[in-house]
PDB file of C-alpha atoms and ligand atoms in Angstrom:
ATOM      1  CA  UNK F   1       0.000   0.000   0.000  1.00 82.00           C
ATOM      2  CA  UNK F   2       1.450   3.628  -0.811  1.00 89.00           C
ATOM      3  CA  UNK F   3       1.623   5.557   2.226  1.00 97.00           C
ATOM      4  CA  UNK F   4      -1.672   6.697   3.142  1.00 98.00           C
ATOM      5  CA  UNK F   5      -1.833  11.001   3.675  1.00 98.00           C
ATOM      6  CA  UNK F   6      -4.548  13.300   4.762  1.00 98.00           C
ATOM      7  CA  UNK F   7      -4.761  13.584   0.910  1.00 98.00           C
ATOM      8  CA  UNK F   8      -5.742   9.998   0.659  1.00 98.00           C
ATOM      9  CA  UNK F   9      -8.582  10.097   3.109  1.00 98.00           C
ATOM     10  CA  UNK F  10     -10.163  13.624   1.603  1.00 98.00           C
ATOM     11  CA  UNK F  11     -10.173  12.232  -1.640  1.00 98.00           C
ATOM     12  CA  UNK F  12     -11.750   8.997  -0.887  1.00 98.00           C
ATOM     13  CA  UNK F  13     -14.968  11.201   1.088  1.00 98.00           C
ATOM     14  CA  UNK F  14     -15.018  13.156  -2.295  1.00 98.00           C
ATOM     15  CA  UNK F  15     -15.721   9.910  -4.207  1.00 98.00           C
ATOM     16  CA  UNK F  16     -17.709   8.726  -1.769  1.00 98.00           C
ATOM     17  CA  UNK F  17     -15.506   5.846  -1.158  1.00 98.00           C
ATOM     18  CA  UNK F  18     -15.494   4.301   2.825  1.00 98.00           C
ATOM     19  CA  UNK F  19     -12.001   3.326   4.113  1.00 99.00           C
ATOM     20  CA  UNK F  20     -11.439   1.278   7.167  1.00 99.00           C
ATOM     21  CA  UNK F  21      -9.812   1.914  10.735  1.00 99.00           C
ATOM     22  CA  UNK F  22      -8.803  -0.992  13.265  1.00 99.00           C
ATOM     23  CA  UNK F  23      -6.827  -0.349  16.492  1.00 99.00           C
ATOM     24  CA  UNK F  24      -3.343  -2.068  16.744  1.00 99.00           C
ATOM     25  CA  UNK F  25      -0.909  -1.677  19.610  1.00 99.00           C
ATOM     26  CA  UNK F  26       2.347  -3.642  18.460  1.00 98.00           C
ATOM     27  CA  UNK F  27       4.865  -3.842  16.042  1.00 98.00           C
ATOM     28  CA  UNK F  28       3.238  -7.551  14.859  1.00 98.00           C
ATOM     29  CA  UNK F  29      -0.231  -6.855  14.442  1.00 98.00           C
ATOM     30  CA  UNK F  30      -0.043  -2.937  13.063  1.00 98.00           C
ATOM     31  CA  UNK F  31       2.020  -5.174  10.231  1.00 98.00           C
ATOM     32  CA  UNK F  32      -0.804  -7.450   9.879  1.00 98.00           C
ATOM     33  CA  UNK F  33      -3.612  -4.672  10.043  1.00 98.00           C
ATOM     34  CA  UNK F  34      -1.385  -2.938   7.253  1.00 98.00           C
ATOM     35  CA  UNK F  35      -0.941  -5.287   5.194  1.00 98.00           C
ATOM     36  CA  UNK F  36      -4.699  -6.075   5.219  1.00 98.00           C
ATOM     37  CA  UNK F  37      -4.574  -2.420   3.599  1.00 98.00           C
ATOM     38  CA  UNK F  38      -6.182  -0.870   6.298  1.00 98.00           C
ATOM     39  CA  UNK F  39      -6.148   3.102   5.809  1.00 98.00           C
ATOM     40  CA  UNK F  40      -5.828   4.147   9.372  1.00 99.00           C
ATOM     41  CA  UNK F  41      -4.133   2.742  12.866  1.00 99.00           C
ATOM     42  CA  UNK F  42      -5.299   3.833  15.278  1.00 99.00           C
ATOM     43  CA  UNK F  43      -3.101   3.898  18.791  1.00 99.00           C
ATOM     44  CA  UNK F  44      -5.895   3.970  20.987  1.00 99.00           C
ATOM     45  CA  UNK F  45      -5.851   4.789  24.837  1.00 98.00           C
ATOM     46  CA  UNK F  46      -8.047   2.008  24.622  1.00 98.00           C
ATOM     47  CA  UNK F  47      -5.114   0.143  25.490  1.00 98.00           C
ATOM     48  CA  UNK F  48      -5.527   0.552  29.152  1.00 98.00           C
ATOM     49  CA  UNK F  49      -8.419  -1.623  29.293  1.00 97.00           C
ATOM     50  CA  UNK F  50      -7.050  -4.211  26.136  1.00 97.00           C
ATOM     51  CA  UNK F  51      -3.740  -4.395  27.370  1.00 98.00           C
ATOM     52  CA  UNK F  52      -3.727  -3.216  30.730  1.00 98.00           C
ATOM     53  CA  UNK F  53      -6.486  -4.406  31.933  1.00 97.00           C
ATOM     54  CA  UNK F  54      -8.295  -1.049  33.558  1.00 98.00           C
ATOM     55  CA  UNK F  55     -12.010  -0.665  33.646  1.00 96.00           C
ATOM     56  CA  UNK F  56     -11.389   2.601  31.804  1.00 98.00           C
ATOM     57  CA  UNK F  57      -8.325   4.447  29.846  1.00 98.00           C
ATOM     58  CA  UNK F  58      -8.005   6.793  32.667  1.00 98.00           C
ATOM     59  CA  UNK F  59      -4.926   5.424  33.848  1.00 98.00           C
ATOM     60  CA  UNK F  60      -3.244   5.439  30.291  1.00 99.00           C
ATOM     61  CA  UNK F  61      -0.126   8.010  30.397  1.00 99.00           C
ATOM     62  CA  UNK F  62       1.457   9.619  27.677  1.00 99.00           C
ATOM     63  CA  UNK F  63       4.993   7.684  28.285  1.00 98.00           C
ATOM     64  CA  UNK F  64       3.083   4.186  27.322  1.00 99.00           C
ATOM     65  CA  UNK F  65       1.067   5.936  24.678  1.00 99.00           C
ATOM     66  CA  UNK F  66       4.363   7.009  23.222  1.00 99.00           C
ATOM     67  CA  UNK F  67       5.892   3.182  23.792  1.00 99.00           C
ATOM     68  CA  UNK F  68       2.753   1.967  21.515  1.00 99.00           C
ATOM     69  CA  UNK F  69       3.224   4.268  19.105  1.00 99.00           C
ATOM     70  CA  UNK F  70       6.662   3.148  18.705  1.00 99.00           C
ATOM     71  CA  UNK F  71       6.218  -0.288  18.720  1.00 99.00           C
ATOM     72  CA  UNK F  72       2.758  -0.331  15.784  1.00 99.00           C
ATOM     73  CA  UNK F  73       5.345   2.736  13.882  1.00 98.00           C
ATOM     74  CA  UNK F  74       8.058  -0.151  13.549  1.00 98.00           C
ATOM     75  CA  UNK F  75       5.828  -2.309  12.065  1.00 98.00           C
ATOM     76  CA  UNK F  76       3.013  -0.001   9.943  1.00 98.00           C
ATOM     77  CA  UNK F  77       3.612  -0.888   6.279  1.00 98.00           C
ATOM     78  CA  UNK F  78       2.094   2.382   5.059  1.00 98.00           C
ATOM     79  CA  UNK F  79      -1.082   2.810   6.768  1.00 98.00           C
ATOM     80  CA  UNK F  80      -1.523   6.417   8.642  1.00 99.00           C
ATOM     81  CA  UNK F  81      -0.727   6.007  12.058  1.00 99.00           C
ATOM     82  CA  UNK F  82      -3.076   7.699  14.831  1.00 99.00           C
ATOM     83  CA  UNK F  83      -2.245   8.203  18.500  1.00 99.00           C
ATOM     84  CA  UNK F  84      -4.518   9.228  21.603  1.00 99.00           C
ATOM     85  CA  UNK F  85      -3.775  11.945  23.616  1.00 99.00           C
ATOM     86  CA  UNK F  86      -4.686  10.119  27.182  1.00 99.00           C
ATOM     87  CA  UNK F  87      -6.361  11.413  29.849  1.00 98.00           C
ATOM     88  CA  UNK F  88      -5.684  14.799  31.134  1.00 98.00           C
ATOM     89  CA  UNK F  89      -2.398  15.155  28.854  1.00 99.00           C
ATOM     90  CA  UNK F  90      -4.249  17.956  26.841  1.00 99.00           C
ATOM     91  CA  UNK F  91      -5.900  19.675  29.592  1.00 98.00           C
ATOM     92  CA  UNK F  92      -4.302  23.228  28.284  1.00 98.00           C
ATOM     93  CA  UNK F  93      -3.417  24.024  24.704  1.00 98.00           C
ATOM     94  CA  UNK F  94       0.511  24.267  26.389  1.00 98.00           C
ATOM     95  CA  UNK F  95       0.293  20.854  27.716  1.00 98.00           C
ATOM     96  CA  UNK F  96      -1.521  19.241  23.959  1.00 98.00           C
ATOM     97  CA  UNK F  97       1.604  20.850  22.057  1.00 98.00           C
ATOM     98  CA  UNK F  98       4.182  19.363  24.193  1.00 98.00           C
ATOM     99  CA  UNK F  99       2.376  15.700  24.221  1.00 99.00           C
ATOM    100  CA  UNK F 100       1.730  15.751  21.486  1.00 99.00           C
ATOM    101  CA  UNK F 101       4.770  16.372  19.990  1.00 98.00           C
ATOM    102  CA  UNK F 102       6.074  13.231  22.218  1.00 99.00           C
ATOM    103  CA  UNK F 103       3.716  11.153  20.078  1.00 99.00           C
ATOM    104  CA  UNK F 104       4.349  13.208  16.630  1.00 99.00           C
ATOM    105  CA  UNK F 105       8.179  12.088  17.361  1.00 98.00           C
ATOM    106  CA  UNK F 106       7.014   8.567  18.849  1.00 99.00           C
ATOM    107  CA  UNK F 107       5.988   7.815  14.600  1.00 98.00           C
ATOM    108  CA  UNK F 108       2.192   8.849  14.655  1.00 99.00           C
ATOM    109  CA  UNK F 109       1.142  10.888  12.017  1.00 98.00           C
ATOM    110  CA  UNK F 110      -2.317  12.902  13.435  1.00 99.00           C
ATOM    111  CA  UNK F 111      -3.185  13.413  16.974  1.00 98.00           C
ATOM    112  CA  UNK F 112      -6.810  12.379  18.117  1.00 99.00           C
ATOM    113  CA  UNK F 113      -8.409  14.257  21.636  1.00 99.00           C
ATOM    114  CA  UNK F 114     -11.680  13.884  23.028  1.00 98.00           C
ATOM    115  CA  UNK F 115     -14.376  16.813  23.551  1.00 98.00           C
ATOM    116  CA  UNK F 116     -16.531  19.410  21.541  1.00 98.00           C
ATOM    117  CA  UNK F 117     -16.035  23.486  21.621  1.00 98.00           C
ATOM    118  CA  UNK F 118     -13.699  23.263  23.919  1.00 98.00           C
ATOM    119  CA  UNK F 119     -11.103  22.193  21.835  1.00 98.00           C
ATOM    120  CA  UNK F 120     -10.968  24.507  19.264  1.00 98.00           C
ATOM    121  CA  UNK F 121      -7.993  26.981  20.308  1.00 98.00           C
ATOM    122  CA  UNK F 122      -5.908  23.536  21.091  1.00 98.00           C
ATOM    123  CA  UNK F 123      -6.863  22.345  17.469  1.00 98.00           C
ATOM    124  CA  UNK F 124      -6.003  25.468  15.238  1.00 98.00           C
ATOM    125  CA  UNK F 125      -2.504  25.859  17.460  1.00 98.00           C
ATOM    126  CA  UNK F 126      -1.785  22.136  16.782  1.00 98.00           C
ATOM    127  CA  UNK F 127      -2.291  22.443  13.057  1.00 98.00           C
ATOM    128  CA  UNK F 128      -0.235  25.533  12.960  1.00 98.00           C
ATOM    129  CA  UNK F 129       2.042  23.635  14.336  1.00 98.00           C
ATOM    130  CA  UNK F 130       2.137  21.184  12.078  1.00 98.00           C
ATOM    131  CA  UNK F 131       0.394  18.917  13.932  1.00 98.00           C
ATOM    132  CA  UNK F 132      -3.048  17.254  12.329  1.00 98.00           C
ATOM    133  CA  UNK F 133      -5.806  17.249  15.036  1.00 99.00           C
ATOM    134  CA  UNK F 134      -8.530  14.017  15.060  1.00 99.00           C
ATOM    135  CA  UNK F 135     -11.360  15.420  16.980  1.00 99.00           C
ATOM    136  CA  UNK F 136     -13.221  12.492  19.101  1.00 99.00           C
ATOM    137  CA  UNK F 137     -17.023  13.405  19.346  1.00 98.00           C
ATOM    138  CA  UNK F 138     -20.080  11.572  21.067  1.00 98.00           C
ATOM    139  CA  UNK F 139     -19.483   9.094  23.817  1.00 98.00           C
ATOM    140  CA  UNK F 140     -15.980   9.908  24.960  1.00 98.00           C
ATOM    141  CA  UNK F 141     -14.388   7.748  27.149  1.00 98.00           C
ATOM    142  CA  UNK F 142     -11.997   9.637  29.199  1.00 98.00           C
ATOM    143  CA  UNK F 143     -14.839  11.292  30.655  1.00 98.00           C
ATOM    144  CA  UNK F 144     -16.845   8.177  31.675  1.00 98.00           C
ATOM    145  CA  UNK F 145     -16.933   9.490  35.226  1.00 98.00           C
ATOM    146  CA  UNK F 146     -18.766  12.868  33.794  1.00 97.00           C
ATOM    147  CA  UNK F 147     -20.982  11.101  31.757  1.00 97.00           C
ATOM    148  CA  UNK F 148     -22.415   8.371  34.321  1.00 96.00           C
ATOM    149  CA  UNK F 149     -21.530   5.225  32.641  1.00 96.00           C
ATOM    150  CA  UNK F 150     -20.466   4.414  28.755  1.00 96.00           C
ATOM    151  CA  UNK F 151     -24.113   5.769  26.976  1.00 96.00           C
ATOM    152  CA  UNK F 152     -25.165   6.386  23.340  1.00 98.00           C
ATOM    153  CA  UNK F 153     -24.518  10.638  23.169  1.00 98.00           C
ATOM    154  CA  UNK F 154     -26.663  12.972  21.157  1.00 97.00           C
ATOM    155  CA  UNK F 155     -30.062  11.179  21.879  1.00 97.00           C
ATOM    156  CA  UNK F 156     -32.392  14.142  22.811  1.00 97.00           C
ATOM    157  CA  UNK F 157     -32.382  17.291  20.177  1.00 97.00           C
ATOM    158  CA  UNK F 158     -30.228  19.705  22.123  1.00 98.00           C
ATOM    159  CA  UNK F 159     -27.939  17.114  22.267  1.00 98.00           C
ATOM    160  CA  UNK F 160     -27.772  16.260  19.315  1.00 98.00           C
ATOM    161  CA  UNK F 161     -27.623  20.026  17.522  1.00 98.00           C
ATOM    162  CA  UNK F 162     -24.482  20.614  20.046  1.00 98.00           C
ATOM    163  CA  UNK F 163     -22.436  17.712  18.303  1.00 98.00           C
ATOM    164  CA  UNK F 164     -23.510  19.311  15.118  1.00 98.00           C
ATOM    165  CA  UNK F 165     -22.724  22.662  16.083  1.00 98.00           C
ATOM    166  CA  UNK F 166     -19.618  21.000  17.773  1.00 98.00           C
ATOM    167  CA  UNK F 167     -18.377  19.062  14.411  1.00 98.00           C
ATOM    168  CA  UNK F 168     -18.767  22.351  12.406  1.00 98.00           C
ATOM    169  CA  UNK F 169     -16.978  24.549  15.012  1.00 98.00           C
ATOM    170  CA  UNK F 170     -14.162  22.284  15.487  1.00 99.00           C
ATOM    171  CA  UNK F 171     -13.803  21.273  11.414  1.00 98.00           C
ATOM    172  CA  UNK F 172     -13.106  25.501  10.905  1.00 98.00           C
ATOM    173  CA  UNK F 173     -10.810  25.132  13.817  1.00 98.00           C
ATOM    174  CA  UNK F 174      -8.842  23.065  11.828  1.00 98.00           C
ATOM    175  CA  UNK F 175      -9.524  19.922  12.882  1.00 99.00           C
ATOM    176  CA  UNK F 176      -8.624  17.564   9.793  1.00 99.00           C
ATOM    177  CA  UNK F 177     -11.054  13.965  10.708  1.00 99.00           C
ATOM    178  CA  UNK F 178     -13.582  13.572  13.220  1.00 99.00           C
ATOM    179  CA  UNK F 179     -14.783  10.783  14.730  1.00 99.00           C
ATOM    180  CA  UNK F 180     -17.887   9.759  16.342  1.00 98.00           C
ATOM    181  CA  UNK F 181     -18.516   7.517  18.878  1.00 98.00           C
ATOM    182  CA  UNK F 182     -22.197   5.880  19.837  1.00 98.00           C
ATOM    183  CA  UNK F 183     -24.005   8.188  18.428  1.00 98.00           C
ATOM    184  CA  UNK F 184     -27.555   7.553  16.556  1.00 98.00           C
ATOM    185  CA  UNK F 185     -26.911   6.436  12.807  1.00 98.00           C
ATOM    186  CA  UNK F 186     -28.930   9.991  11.723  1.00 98.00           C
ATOM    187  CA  UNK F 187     -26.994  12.313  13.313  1.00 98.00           C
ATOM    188  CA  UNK F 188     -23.867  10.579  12.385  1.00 98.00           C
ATOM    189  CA  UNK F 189     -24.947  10.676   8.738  1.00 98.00           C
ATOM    190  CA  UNK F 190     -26.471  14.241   9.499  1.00 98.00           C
ATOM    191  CA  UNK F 191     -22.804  15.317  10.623  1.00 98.00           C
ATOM    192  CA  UNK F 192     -20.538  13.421   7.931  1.00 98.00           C
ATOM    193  CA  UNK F 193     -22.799  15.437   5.177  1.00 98.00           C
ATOM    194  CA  UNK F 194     -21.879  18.566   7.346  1.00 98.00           C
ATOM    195  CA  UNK F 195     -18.239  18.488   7.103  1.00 98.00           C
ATOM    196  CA  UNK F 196     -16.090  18.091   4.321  1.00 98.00           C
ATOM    197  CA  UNK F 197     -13.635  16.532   6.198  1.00 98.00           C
ATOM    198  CA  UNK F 198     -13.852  12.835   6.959  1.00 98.00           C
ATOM    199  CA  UNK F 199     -15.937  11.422   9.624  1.00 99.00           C
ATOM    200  CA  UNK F 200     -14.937   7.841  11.488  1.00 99.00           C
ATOM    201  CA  UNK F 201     -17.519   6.338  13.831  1.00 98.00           C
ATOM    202  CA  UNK F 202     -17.807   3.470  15.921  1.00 98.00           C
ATOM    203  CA  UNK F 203     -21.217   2.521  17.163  1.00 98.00           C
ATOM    204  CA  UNK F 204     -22.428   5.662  14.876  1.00 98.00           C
ATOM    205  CA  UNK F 205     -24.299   3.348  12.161  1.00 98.00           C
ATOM    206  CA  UNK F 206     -23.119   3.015   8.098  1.00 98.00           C
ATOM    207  CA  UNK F 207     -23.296   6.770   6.860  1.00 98.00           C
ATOM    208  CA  UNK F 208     -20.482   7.644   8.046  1.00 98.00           C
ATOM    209  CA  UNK F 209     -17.093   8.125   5.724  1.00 98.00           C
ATOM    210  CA  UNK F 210     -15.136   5.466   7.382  1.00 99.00           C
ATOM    211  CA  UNK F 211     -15.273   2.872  10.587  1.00 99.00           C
ATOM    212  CA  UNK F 212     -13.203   1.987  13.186  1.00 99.00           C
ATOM    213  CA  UNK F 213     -13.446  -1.177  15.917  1.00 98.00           C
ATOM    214  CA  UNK F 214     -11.198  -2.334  18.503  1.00 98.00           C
ATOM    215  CA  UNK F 215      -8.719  -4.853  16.789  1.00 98.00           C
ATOM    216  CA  UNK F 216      -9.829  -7.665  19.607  1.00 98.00           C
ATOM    217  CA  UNK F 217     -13.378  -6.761  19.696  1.00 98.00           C
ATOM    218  CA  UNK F 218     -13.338  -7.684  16.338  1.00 98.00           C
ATOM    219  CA  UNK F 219     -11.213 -10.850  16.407  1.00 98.00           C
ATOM    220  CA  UNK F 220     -13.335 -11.865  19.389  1.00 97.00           C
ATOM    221  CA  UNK F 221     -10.582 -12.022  21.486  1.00 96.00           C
ATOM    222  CA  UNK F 222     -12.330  -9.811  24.618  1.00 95.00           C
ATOM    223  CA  UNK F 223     -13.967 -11.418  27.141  1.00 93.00           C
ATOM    224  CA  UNK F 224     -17.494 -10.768  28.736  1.00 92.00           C
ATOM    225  CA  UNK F 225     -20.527  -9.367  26.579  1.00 91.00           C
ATOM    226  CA  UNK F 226     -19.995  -7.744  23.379  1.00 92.00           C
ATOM    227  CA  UNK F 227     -21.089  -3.960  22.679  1.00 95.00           C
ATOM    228  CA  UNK F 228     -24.440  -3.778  20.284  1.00 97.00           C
ATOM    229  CA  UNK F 229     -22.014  -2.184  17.807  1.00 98.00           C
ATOM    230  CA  UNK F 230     -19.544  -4.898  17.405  1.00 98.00           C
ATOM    231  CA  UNK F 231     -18.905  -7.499  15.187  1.00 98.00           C
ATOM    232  CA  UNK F 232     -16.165 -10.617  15.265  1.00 98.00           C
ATOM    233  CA  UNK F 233     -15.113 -11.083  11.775  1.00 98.00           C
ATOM    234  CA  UNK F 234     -13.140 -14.051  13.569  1.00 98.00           C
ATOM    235  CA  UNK F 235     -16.091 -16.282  13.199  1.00 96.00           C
ATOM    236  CA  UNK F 236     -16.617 -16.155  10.036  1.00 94.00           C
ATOM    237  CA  UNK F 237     -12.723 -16.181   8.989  1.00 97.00           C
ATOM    238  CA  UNK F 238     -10.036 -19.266   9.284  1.00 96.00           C
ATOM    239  CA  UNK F 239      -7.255 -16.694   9.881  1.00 98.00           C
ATOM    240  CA  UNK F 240      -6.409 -13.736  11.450  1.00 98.00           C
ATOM    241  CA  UNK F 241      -5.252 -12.224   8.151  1.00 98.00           C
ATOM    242  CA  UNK F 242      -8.431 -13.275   6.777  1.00 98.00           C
ATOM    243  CA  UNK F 243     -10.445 -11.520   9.263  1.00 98.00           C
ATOM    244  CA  UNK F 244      -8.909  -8.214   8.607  1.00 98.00           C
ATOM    245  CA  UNK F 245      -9.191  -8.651   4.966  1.00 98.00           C
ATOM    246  CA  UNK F 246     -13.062  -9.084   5.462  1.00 98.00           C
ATOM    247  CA  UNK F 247     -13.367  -5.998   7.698  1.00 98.00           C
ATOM    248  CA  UNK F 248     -12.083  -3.476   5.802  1.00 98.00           C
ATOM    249  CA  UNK F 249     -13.607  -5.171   2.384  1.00 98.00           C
ATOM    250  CA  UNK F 250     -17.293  -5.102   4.262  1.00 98.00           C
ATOM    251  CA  UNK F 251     -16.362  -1.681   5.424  1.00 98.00           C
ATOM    252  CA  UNK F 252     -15.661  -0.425   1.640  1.00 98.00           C
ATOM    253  CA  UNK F 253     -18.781  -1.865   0.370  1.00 98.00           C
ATOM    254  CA  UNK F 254     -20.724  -0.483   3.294  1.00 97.00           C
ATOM    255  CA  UNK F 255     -22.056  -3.772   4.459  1.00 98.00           C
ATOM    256  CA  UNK F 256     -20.544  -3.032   7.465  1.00 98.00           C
ATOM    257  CA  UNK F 257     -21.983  -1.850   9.829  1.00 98.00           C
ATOM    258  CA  UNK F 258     -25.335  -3.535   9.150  1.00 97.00           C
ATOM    259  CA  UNK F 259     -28.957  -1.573  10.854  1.00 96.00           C
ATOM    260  CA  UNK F 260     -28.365  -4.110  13.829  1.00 97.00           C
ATOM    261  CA  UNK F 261     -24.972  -2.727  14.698  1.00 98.00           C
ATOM    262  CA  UNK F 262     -26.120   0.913  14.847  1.00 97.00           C
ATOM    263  CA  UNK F 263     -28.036   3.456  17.077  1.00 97.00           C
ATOM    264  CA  UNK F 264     -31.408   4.545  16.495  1.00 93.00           C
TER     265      UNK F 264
HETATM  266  O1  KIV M   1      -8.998   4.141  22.129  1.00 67.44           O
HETATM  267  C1  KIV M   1      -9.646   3.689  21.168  1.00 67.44           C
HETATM  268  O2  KIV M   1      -9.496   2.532  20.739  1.00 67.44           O
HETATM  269  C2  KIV M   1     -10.613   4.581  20.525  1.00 67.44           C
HETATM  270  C3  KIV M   1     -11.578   3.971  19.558  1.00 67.44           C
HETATM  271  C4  KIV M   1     -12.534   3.060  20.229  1.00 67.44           C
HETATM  272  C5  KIV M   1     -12.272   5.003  18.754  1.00 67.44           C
HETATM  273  O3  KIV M   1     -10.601   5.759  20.790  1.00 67.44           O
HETATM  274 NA1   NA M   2      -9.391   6.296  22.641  1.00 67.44          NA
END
């Protein structure tokens, strides 16, 4: 795959084309999800609870989130490489610029922080920097304790026009990919049509530009019950390799998600 750019994702929501986003946390399995020609890899704080074992990603710090990124950098064969900023490492514009530039220089490519308005000053100085900003939208987990619990965001109408308002706001700031996390499949379509830059959801139904799942949610490697919006491409594979392949081809021909895997 030729290394995939910021270029590579606008064009494809220009054509109308989906492209496909997995998480991967090591060197081995960022060179498998690349080599399945998956677009995006995402570095996702996530991690605390995959690989660490948490009950949230509040306990994720940068200096592991930095370790990760080095470790799925070695072994990316082209795919664009997206880190988390954890918890609290982005609580003032002064502290996103320095952490993030530990992950720039750790081998991601874009950034991705969680929250609406609030953002938008730490966004534009970012990409002044140099620094392309994924803005995480909807149910977002570093604030689990704020929200009461891991809920579908953007339910009731106020709601729902703040995200919009929010995705707008944040896309001038100079945010350059959103991404939307259980959110109902309408406003997630109602958003992706807003923007012109490209939207990634998870649990945010099929109209958005591109999805993303957790690399062992979707190899049905995590224990206990799985969320509404997941699927295990495991079952239906006879290889790992195979399973990735079938992701990212259902993703592309918008099979996946299916009405059952989405919000109403
Ligand atoms: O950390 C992560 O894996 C994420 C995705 C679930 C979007 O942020
Ligand atoms: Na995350």
């Amino acid at each position: 795959m030729n290394n995939v750019t910021l270029h590579t994702l606008s064009a494809l929501k220009q054509d109308g084309k989906k492209f496909a986003v997995l998480t991967a946390y090591d060197a081995c399995f960022a060179q498998l999800v690349s080599n399945a020609g998956t677009e995006v890899i995402l570095v996702g704080d996530s991690l605390g609870m995959v690989l660490q074992g948490h009950d949230s990603t509040l306990p994720v710090t940068v200096e592991e989130m930095a370790y990760h990124t080095r470790c799925v950098a070695s072994g990316n064969q082209g795919s664009m490489l997206m880190s988390d900023l954890p918890f609290m490492s982005y609580a003032t514009p002064e502290q996103a610029m320095l952490n993030a530039g530990i992950l720039m220089q750790a081998g991601a490519h874009i950034i991705k922080i969680e929250g609406g308005a609030w953002l938008a000053e730490t966004i534009t100085l970012l990409a002044e920097r140099g620094v392309p900003v994924c803005a995480h939208l909807g149910l977002t987990p570093q604030a689990v304790n704020r929200l009461g619990g891991y809920r579908v965001q953007g339910r009731d109408e106020s709601s729902a026009q703040q995200m919009l308002d929010d995705a707008i706001l944040l896309e001038k700031a100079g945010a350059s990919i959103l991404l939307l996390e259980c959110v109902p499949s309408l406003l997630a379509g109602e958003i992706s049509r807003a923007v012109s830059i490209p939207v990634i959801g998870i649990g945010a139904g099929a109209q958005t530009d591109a999805q993303v799942l957790v690399l062992h949610d979707m190899l049905g490697i995590t224990p206990g019950r799985k969320p509404r919006f997941v699927k295990d491409f495991m079952s239906e594979s006879d290889s790992i390799a195979g399973a990735l392949q079938s992701y990212g081809d259902q993703v592309r021909a918008g099979t996946f998600p299916a009405d059952e895997h989405g919000f109403a």
